[in-house]
Tab-separated table of C-alpha atoms in Angstrom:
chain	number	residue	atom	x	y	z
A	300	MET	CA	56.634	-43.864	-16.732
A	301	ARG	CA	54.844	-40.449	-15.791
A	302	PRO	CA	54.254	-39.853	-12.108
A	303	ASN	CA	50.431	-39.268	-12.694
A	304	LEU	CA	50.292	-42.532	-14.656
A	305	LEU	CA	51.955	-44.342	-11.844
A	306	HIS	CA	49.334	-42.994	-9.387
A	307	ALA	CA	46.491	-43.795	-11.624
A	308	LEU	CA	47.399	-47.434	-12.483
A	309	PRO	CA	46.816	-48.903	-8.965
A	310	LYS	CA	43.471	-47.160	-9.033
A	311	ALA	CA	42.596	-48.695	-12.427
A	312	VAL	CA	43.424	-52.089	-11.018
A	313	VAL	CA	41.064	-51.669	-8.075
A	314	ALA	CA	38.297	-50.233	-10.179
A	315	GLY	CA	38.651	-53.332	-12.490
A	316	VAL	CA	38.565	-55.908	-9.631
A	317	LYS	CA	35.368	-53.928	-8.365
A	318	LYS	CA	33.607	-54.203	-11.740
A	319	ALA	CA	34.492	-57.986	-11.995
A	320	PHE	CA	32.706	-58.546	-8.678
A	321	HIS	CA	29.531	-56.537	-9.578
A	322	PRO	CA	26.489	-58.606	-8.720
A	323	LYS	CA	25.483	-58.737	-12.493
A	324	THR	CA	28.993	-59.801	-13.583
A	325	LEU	CA	28.915	-62.353	-10.791
A	326	LEU	CA	25.634	-63.945	-12.145
A	327	ILE	CA	27.186	-64.177	-15.625
A	328	TRP	CA	30.386	-65.683	-14.157
A	329	LEU	CA	28.167	-68.273	-12.451
A	330	ALA	CA	26.069	-69.124	-15.395
A	331	CYS	CA	29.213	-69.452	-17.765
A	332	SER	CA	30.869	-71.774	-15.056
A	333	ILE	CA	27.721	-73.950	-14.935
A	334	VAL	CA	27.518	-74.173	-18.696
A	335	ALA	CA	31.286	-75.062	-19.054
A	336	ALA	CA	31.093	-77.617	-16.288
A	337	TYR	CA	28.242	-79.483	-18.091
A	338	SER	CA	29.380	-78.952	-21.576
A	339	GLY	CA	32.918	-80.063	-20.942
A	340	PRO	CA	34.948	-78.154	-23.471
A	341	PHE	CA	38.642	-79.167	-24.321
A	342	GLY	CA	37.614	-82.809	-23.173
A	343	THR	CA	37.089	-81.975	-19.479
A	344	TYR	CA	33.722	-83.767	-19.552
A	345	ASP	CA	35.682	-86.972	-18.837
A	346	SER	CA	36.131	-85.796	-15.265
A	347	ASP	CA	34.035	-87.926	-12.786
A	348	SER	CA	33.208	-84.928	-10.242
A	349	VAL	CA	30.632	-82.440	-11.540
A	350	THR	CA	31.776	-80.366	-8.434
A	351	GLU	CA	35.296	-80.559	-9.435
A	352	LEU	CA	34.458	-79.407	-13.039
A	353	LEU	CA	32.423	-76.467	-11.575
A	354	LEU	CA	35.048	-75.424	-9.220
A	355	THR	CA	37.584	-75.693	-11.972
A	356	TRP	CA	35.691	-73.697	-14.556
A	357	ALA	CA	34.560	-71.103	-11.817
A	358	VAL	CA	38.288	-70.396	-11.020
A	359	LEU	CA	39.526	-70.331	-14.570
A	360	LEU	CA	36.678	-67.987	-15.746
A	361	GLY	CA	36.935	-65.974	-12.700
A	362	VAL	CA	40.574	-65.335	-13.534
A	363	CYS	CA	39.681	-64.371	-17.059
A	364	ILE	CA	36.816	-61.941	-16.009
A	365	VAL	CA	39.138	-60.204	-13.572
A	366	ALA	CA	41.972	-59.921	-15.846
A	367	ALA	CA	39.705	-58.532	-18.592
A	368	TYR	CA	38.239	-55.764	-16.389
A	369	VAL	CA	41.579	-54.872	-14.968
A	370	VAL	CA	43.234	-54.613	-18.515
A	371	ASN	CA	40.118	-52.566	-19.775
A	372	GLU	CA	40.698	-50.005	-16.924
A	373	VAL	CA	44.351	-49.804	-17.624
A	374	CYS	CA	43.606	-49.055	-21.293
A	375	VAL	CA	41.349	-46.222	-20.259
A	376	VAL	CA	44.220	-44.813	-18.187
A	377	ILE	CA	46.948	-45.179	-20.806
A	378	LEU	CA	44.721	-44.059	-23.604
A	379	PRO	CA	42.244	-41.443	-22.133
A	380	LYS	CA	41.609	-39.645	-25.250
A	381	ALA	CA	41.618	-42.495	-27.751
A	382	THR	CA	38.476	-43.610	-29.512
A	383	ALA	CA	36.517	-46.719	-28.389
A	384	SER	CA	37.594	-48.622	-31.475
A	385	LEU	CA	41.394	-48.015	-30.950
A	386	ARG	CA	41.045	-48.675	-27.307
A	387	ASN	CA	39.247	-51.985	-28.152
A	388	ILE	CA	42.096	-53.119	-30.384
A	389	VAL	CA	44.752	-52.268	-27.745
A	390	PHE	CA	42.503	-54.001	-25.178
A	391	VAL	CA	42.511	-57.281	-27.187
A	392	PHE	CA	46.242	-56.975	-28.027
A	393	LEU	CA	47.091	-56.645	-24.280
A	394	CYS	CA	44.293	-58.889	-22.824
A	395	ALA	CA	44.341	-61.983	-24.908
A	396	PRO	CA	48.255	-62.787	-24.038
A	397	THR	CA	47.552	-61.796	-20.477
A	398	ILE	CA	44.698	-64.200	-20.108
A	399	GLY	CA	46.721	-66.982	-22.015
A	400	ALA	CA	49.706	-66.493	-19.475
A	401	LEU	CA	47.420	-66.652	-16.582
A	402	LEU	CA	45.571	-69.734	-17.696
A	403	GLN	CA	48.861	-71.423	-18.530
A	404	PHE	CA	50.009	-70.607	-14.888
A	405	MET	CA	46.833	-71.832	-13.382
A	406	LEU	CA	46.531	-75.066	-15.264
A	407	VAL	CA	50.069	-76.005	-14.448
A	408	ASN	CA	50.471	-74.576	-10.984
A	409	VAL	CA	47.143	-74.865	-9.491
A	410	PHE	CA	45.435	-77.811	-11.193
A	411	GLY	CA	48.496	-79.718	-11.956
A	412	LYS	CA	48.074	-80.289	-15.587
A	413	SER	CA	50.977	-81.251	-17.983
A	414	ASN	CA	51.684	-79.966	-21.421
A	415	LEU	CA	50.125	-83.253	-22.714
A	416	ASP	CA	46.700	-82.828	-21.171
A	417	LYS	CA	46.245	-79.048	-21.711
A	418	PRO	CA	46.496	-76.398	-24.637
A	419	GLY	CA	49.783	-74.536	-24.841
A	420	PHE	CA	50.234	-70.910	-24.248
A	421	GLY	CA	49.766	-70.064	-27.902
A	422	LEU	CA	46.548	-71.984	-28.323
A	423	LEU	CA	45.242	-70.445	-25.007
A	424	THR	CA	45.996	-66.958	-26.289
A	425	LEU	CA	44.361	-67.754	-29.628
A	426	TYR	CA	41.148	-69.025	-27.691
A	427	ALA	CA	41.246	-65.821	-25.628
A	428	THR	CA	41.539	-63.549	-28.863
A	429	LEU	CA	38.671	-65.481	-30.723
A	430	SER	CA	36.510	-65.138	-27.305
A	431	LEU	CA	37.277	-61.431	-27.050
A	432	GLY	CA	36.688	-60.889	-30.926
A	433	PHE	CA	33.264	-62.799	-30.671
A	434	ILE	CA	32.149	-60.540	-27.669
A	435	PHE	CA	32.990	-57.321	-29.530
A	436	LEU	CA	31.208	-58.691	-32.671
A	437	VAL	CA	28.235	-59.281	-30.614
A	438	ARG	CA	28.593	-55.848	-29.006
A	439	PHE	CA	28.936	-54.199	-32.694
A	440	VAL	CA	25.961	-55.946	-33.968
A	441	PHE	CA	23.417	-55.742	-31.117
A	442	PHE	CA	24.652	-52.644	-29.148
A	443	PRO	CA	26.145	-50.457	-31.837
A	444	SER	CA	25.543	-47.281	-29.920
A	445	LEU	CA	27.653	-48.256	-26.806
A	446	ASP	CA	31.187	-47.334	-28.508
A	447	ALA	CA	29.703	-44.133	-29.953
A	448	LYS	CA	28.439	-43.002	-26.661
A	449	THR	CA	31.970	-43.854	-25.160
A	450	ASP	CA	33.551	-41.620	-27.766
A	451	VAL	CA	31.040	-38.711	-27.040
A	452	ILE	CA	31.840	-38.986	-23.312
A	453	ALA	CA	35.598	-38.998	-23.790
A	454	GLN	CA	35.373	-35.878	-26.196
A	455	THR	CA	33.009	-33.978	-23.681
A	456	GLU	CA	35.261	-34.675	-20.730
A	457	SER	CA	38.560	-33.565	-22.670
A	458	ALA	CA	36.722	-30.570	-23.566
A	459	LEU	CA	35.703	-29.459	-20.008
A	460	GLN	CA	38.101	-27.572	-17.888
A	461	PRO	CA	38.652	-29.045	-14.381
A	462	ALA	CA	36.691	-27.194	-11.844
A	463	SER	CA	38.486	-26.126	-8.774
A	464	LEU	CA	37.274	-25.241	-5.271
A	465	PRO	CA	37.397	-21.474	-4.195
A	466	PRO	CA	40.360	-20.401	-2.117
A	467	HIS	CA	38.788	-22.565	0.641
A	468	SER	CA	35.017	-22.982	1.029
A	469	ARG	CA	33.293	-22.424	4.429
A	470	LEU	CA	32.282	-25.981	4.511
A	471	ALA	CA	36.004	-27.209	3.815
A	472	LYS	CA	37.140	-24.865	6.734
A	473	ARG	CA	34.310	-26.202	9.023
A	474	LEU	CA	35.454	-29.780	8.529
A	475	ASN	CA	39.147	-28.980	8.428
A	476	ILE	CA	39.492	-30.441	5.141
A	477	PRO	CA	42.731	-29.653	3.362
A	478	GLN	CA	42.481	-26.902	0.735
A	479	ALA	CA	43.942	-29.134	-1.888
A	480	ALA	CA	41.092	-31.812	-1.413
A	481	ARG	CA	38.039	-31.761	-3.517
A	482	ILE	CA	34.600	-32.291	-1.956
A	483	ILE	CA	32.844	-34.671	-4.423
A	484	HIS	CA	29.815	-35.587	-2.795
A	485	ILE	CA	27.462	-34.472	-0.012
A	486	THR	CA	24.604	-36.639	1.462
A	487	ALA	CA	21.990	-35.759	3.868
A	488	LYS	CA	21.810	-38.436	6.945
A	489	GLY	CA	19.114	-37.249	9.100
A	490	HIS	CA	20.236	-34.401	11.121
A	491	PHE	CA	23.666	-34.949	9.900
A	492	VAL	CA	25.509	-34.473	6.402
A	493	GLN	CA	28.251	-36.707	5.230
A	494	VAL	CA	30.854	-35.076	3.168
A	495	LYS	CA	33.218	-37.048	0.854
A	496	THR	CA	36.379	-35.997	-0.745
A	497	CYS	CA	38.320	-38.201	-3.234
A	498	SER	CA	40.032	-40.140	-0.186
A	499	GLU	CA	38.196	-39.247	3.075
A	500	THR	CA	34.683	-39.071	4.549
A	501	TYR	CA	33.628	-36.387	7.087
A	502	GLN	CA	30.452	-35.984	9.035
A	503	THR	CA	28.904	-33.092	10.748
A	504	ARG	CA	25.583	-31.957	12.277
A	505	MET	CA	23.859	-29.367	9.964
A	506	ARG	CA	21.157	-28.968	7.390
A	507	PHE	CA	21.908	-30.322	3.958
A	508	LEU	CA	20.891	-27.053	2.294
A	509	ASP	CA	23.163	-25.006	4.550
A	510	ALA	CA	26.202	-27.462	3.703
A	511	VAL	CA	25.504	-26.859	-0.008
A	512	ASP	CA	25.321	-23.182	0.531
A	513	GLU	CA	28.705	-23.264	2.387
A	514	LEU	CA	30.358	-24.650	-0.776
A	515	ASP	CA	30.582	-21.038	-1.896
A	516	GLY	CA	29.850	-21.687	-5.563
A	517	THR	CA	31.748	-24.812	-6.176
A	518	LEU	CA	30.830	-26.291	-9.550
A	519	GLY	CA	28.255	-28.957	-8.943
A	520	LEU	CA	24.644	-29.575	-8.683
A	521	THR	CA	21.984	-31.101	-6.357
A	522	VAL	CA	20.736	-34.201	-8.092
A	523	HIS	CA	18.302	-35.215	-5.101
A	524	ARG	CA	16.973	-33.556	-2.063
A	525	SER	CA	19.519	-35.380	-0.113
A	526	HIS	CA	22.581	-35.505	-2.697
A	527	TRP	CA	24.926	-32.978	-3.996
A	528	VAL	CA	27.768	-33.946	-6.440
A	529	HIS	CA	30.858	-32.104	-7.946
A	530	ARG	CA	30.554	-31.703	-11.495
A	531	ASP	CA	34.132	-33.180	-12.191
A	532	ALA	CA	33.295	-36.251	-10.000
A	533	ILE	CA	30.479	-37.312	-12.481
A	534	ARG	CA	31.277	-39.897	-15.289
A	535	GLY	CA	27.778	-39.640	-16.680
A	536	TRP	CA	24.223	-40.190	-15.969
A	537	VAL	CA	21.588	-43.009	-16.698
A	538	PRO	CA	18.212	-41.299	-17.278
A	539	ASN	CA	16.736	-44.537	-18.746
A	540	ALA	CA	17.244	-46.900	-15.740
A	541	LYS	CA	14.211	-47.860	-13.424
A	542	LYS	CA	15.712	-45.302	-10.950
A	543	PRO	CA	17.804	-42.683	-12.802
A	544	TYR	CA	21.148	-41.976	-11.313
A	545	VAL	CA	24.532	-40.342	-12.012
A	546	LEU	CA	27.520	-42.624	-11.910
A	547	LEU	CA	30.589	-40.895	-10.327
A	548	GLU	CA	34.277	-41.649	-11.086
A	549	ASN	CA	34.684	-43.829	-8.019
A	550	GLU	CA	31.614	-46.129	-9.346
A	551	SER	CA	29.080	-44.681	-6.649
A	552	GLU	CA	25.646	-44.547	-8.128
A	553	ILE	CA	23.869	-41.452	-6.792
A	554	PRO	CA	19.913	-41.198	-7.361
A	555	VAL	CA	18.491	-38.541	-9.407
A	556	SER	CA	14.989	-37.454	-8.438
A	557	LYS	CA	12.184	-36.822	-11.037
A	558	THR	CA	12.172	-33.188	-10.157
A	559	LYS	CA	16.006	-32.803	-10.921
A	560	LEU	CA	16.028	-34.668	-14.273
A	561	ASP	CA	15.663	-31.484	-16.383
A	562	LYS	CA	18.333	-29.721	-14.258
A	563	VAL	CA	20.742	-32.643	-14.850
A	564	GLU	CA	19.869	-32.832	-18.474
A	565	GLN	CA	20.598	-28.972	-18.953
A	566	PHE	CA	23.996	-29.394	-17.148
A	567	GLY	CA	25.317	-31.193	-20.074
A	568	ILE	CA	26.316	-34.425	-18.350
A	569	PRO	CA	26.965	-37.281	-20.800
A	570	LYS	CA	24.184	-40.081	-20.809
A	571	LEU	CA	25.180	-43.644	-20.202
A	572	THR	CA	23.454	-47.119	-20.522
A	573	ASP	CA	22.588	-49.068	-17.546
A	574	VAL	CA	25.133	-51.818	-17.994
A	575	ALA	CA	27.309	-53.720	-15.581
């Protein structure tokens, strides 16, 4: 396995878990758990305790949701230049048996089910495959532009040459930031500015405009009177949200002020839809 891939996979797992616990995803998780508890699929309605049913389905569905997000992020890492359609196929191929195996383990080792009162691994994997297929069918019918936008973003990002810092910007020297570290985000905090790299956060007392000036031409843009972002740290932006924002690679959502909308548009940043 390539060293850079070994480095990227743990980050993909963390990103997948974060997405699984996004507030919107948690609401869907809760709603599905309630529906499953009261509808009782696979004969589970025979249980006497609604609380027990709700807890059981919350755990099982939670495992499935987390696994799906993690596998999806891993697919993005191992297939960075693939089309959305190919990536979806690989995702289902990897995700269905993963979910089947996890459900098998949970049912036997956590909930104490025997092979007589639960579906087998093959049937669980089939259920997972059919469920994922249904989700992609709904996505294709009702949101056909999502995959197309994903392809455009991937093509745009692959065409861009990674921007690098100057030999060492004045701001980096001021904060003793290593030369190899990239400043990805600057935020105004009253009389202070907060400077973030990929792994560290620094703070110093100075004006926001002076901090941006001391970047010495680093490729980026001021998207708000209190926010500057590095171009290579931006995944895309959401202009049609109630409050427009740019989405960074670390999942941070940075607000875009109305006066900066045209500037962001002209910078050629891919547009995203406001989804969890």
